[in-house]
mmCIF file of C-alpha atoms in Angstrom:
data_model
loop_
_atom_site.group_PDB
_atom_site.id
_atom_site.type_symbol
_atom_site.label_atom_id
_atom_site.label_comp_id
_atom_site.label_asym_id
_atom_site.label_seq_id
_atom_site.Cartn_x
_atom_site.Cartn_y
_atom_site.Cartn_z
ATOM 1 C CA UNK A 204 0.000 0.000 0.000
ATOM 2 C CA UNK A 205 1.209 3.763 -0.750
ATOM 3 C CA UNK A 206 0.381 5.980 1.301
ATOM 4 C CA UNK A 207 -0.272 9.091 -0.521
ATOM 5 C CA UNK A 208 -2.296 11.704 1.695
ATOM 6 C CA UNK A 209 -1.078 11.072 5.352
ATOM 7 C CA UNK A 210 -1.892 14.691 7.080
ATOM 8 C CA UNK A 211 0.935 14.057 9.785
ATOM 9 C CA UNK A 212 -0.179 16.003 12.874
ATOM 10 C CA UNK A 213 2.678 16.958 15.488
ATOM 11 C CA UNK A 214 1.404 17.947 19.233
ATOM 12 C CA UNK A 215 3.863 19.210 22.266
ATOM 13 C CA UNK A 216 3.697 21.156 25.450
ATOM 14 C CA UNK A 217 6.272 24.338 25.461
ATOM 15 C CA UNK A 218 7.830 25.303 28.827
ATOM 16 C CA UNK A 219 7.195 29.377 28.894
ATOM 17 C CA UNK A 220 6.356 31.839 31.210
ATOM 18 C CA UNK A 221 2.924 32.371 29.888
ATOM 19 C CA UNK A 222 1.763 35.528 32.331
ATOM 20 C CA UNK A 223 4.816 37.126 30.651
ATOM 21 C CA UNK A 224 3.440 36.220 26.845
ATOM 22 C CA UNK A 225 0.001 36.858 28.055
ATOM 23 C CA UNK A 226 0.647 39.932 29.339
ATOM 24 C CA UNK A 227 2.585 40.959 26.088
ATOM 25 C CA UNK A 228 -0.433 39.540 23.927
ATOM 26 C CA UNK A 229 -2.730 41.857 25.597
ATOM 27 C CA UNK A 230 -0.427 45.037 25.392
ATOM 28 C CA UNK A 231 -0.362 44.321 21.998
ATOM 29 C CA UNK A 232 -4.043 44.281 21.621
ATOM 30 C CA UNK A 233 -3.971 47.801 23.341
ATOM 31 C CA UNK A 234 -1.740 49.031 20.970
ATOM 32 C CA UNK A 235 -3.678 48.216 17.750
ATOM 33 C CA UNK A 236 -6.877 47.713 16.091
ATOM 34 C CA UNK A 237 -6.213 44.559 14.879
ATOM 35 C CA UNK A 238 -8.273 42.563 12.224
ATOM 36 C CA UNK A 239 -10.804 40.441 11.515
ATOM 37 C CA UNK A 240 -9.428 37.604 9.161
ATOM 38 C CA UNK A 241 -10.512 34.325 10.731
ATOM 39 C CA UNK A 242 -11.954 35.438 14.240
ATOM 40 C CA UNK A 243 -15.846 35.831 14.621
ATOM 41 C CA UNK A 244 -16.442 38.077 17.280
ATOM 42 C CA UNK A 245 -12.802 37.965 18.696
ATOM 43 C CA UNK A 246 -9.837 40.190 18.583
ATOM 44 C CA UNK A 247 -7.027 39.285 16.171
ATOM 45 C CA UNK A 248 -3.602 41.054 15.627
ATOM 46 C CA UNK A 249 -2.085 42.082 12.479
ATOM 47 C CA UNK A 250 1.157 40.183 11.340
ATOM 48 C CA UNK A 251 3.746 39.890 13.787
ATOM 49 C CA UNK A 252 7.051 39.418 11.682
ATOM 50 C CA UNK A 253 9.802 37.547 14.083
ATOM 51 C CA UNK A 254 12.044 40.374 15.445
ATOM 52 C CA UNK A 255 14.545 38.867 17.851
ATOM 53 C CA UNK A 256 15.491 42.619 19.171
ATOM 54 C CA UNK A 257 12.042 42.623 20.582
ATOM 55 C CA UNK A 258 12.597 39.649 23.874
ATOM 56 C CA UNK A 259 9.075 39.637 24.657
ATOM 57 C CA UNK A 260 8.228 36.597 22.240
ATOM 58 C CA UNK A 261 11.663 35.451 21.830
ATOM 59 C CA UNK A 262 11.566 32.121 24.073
ATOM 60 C CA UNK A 263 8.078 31.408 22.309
ATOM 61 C CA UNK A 264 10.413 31.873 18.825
ATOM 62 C CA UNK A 265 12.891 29.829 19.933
ATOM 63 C CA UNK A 266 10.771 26.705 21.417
ATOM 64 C CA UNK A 267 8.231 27.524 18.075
ATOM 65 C CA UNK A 268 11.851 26.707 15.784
ATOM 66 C CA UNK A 269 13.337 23.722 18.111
ATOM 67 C CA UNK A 270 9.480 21.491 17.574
ATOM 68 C CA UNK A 271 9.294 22.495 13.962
ATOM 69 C CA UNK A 272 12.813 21.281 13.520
ATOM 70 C CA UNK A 273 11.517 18.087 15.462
ATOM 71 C CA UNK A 274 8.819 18.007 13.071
ATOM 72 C CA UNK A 275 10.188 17.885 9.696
ATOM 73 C CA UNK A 276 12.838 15.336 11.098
ATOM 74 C CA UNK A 277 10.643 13.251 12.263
ATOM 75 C CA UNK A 278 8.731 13.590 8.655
ATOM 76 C CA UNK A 279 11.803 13.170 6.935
ATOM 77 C CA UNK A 280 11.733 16.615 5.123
ATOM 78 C CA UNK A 281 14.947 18.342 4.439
ATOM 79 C CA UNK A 282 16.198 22.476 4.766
ATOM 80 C CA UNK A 283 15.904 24.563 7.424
ATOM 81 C CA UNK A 284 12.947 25.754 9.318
ATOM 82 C CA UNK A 285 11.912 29.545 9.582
ATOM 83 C CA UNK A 286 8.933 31.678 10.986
ATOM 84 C CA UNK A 287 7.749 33.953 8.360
ATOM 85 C CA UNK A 288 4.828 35.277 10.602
ATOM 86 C CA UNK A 289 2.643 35.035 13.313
ATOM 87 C CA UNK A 290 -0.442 36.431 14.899
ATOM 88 C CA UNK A 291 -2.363 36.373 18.050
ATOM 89 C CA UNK A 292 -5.533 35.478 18.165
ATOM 90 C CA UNK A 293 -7.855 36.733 21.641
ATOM 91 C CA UNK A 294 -11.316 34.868 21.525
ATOM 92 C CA UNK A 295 -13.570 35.279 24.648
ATOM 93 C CA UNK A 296 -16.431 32.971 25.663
ATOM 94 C CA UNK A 297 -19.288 32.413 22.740
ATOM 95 C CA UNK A 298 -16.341 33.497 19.884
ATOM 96 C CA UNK A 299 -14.105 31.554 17.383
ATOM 97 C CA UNK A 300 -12.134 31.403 14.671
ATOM 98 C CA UNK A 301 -13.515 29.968 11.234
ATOM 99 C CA UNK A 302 -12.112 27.238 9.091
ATOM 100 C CA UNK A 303 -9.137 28.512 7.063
ATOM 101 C CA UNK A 304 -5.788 27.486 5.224
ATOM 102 C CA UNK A 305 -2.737 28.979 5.642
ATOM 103 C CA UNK A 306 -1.665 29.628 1.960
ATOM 104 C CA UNK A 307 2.152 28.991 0.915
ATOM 105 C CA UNK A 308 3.026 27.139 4.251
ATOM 106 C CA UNK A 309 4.523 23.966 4.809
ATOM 107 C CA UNK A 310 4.381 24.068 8.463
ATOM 108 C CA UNK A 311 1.764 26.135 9.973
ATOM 109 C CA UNK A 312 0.751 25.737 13.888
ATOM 110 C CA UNK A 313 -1.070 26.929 16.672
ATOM 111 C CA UNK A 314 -0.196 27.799 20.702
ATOM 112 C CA UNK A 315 -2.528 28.296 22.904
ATOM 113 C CA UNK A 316 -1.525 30.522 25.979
ATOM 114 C CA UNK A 317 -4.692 30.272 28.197
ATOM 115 C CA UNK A 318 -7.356 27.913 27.861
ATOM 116 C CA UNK A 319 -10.082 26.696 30.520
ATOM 117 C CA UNK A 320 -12.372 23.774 30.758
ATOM 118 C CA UNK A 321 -14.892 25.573 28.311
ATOM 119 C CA UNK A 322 -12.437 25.738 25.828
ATOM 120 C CA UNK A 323 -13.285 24.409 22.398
ATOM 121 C CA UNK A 324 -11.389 21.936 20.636
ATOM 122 C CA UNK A 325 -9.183 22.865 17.648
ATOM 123 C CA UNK A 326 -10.524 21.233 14.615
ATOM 124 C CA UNK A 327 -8.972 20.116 11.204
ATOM 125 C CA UNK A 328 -10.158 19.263 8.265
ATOM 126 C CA UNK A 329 -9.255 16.672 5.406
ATOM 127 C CA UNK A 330 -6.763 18.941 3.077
ATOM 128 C CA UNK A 331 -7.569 16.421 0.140
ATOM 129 C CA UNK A 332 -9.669 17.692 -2.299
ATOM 130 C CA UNK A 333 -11.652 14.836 -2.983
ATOM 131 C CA UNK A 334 -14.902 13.220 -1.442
ATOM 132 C CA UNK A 335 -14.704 9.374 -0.995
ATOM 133 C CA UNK A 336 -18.000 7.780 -0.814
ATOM 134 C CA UNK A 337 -17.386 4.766 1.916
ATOM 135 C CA UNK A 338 -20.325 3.040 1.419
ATOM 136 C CA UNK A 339 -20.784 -0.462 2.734
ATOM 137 C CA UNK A 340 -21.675 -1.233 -0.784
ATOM 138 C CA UNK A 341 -18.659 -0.837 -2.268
ATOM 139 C CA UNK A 342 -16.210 -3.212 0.415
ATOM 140 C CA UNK A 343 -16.097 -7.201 -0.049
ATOM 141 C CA UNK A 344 -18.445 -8.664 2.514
ATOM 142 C CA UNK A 345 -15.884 -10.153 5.507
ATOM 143 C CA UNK A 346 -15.014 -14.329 4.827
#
């Protein structure tokens, strides 16, 4: 059998100082209007390009760079890993963010700095364009 369409899906916990990144997320939201790309009724920031002069995020860079280099090794992809941007995302009780691709990435991810029982679950969907139909119909009967 080849598999063609394996969706490999890599999960960690990062050690950070959250109420530091929290804290940072927030002053950025006071700072800026931000946007409304994939957020329904949330608050979401405009790009964040990495900027190692600026230390607030730079532990959350470096962790961010040391899994996706895990990643692709443990996918057997080849080169070197880089964050081209990043955004924050604030969603309060009763809002979420919408289904959406990240265009032109190989890697794309997602941290989550405070969550609580309520939280929702993060959700993916199948990336392959095509619909099976898996019908009992269409599978040999078991011997």
């Amino acid at each position: 059998m080849i598999n063609l369409f394996k969706t490999p899906v890599y999960e960690s916990k990062l050690s950070l100082d959250l109420e530091k990144i929290k804290s940072k997320c927030y002053e950025v939201q006071k700072k800026e209007k931000g946007r409304q790309a994939s957020t329904r009724g949330g608050w979401q920031s405009q790009f964040i390009e990495p900027n190692i002069s600026d230390k607030s995020f730079l532990q959350l860079y470096a962790q961010i760079l040391s899994h996706m280099d895990t990643y692709i090794n443990l996918i057997g992809a080849k080169g070197n890993v880089e964050i081209d941007v990043l955004w924050i995302n604030i969603n309060k009780p009763g809002t979420n963010n919408i289904s959406h691709i990240h265009t032109n990435s190989f890697i794309s991810g997602t941290v989550y700095i405070q969550t609580n029982k309520e939280t929702g679950n993060i959700y993916f969907e199948n990336p392959n364009p095509v619909g099976y139909d898996w019908k009992q119909k269409y599978f040999n009967e078991p011997d």
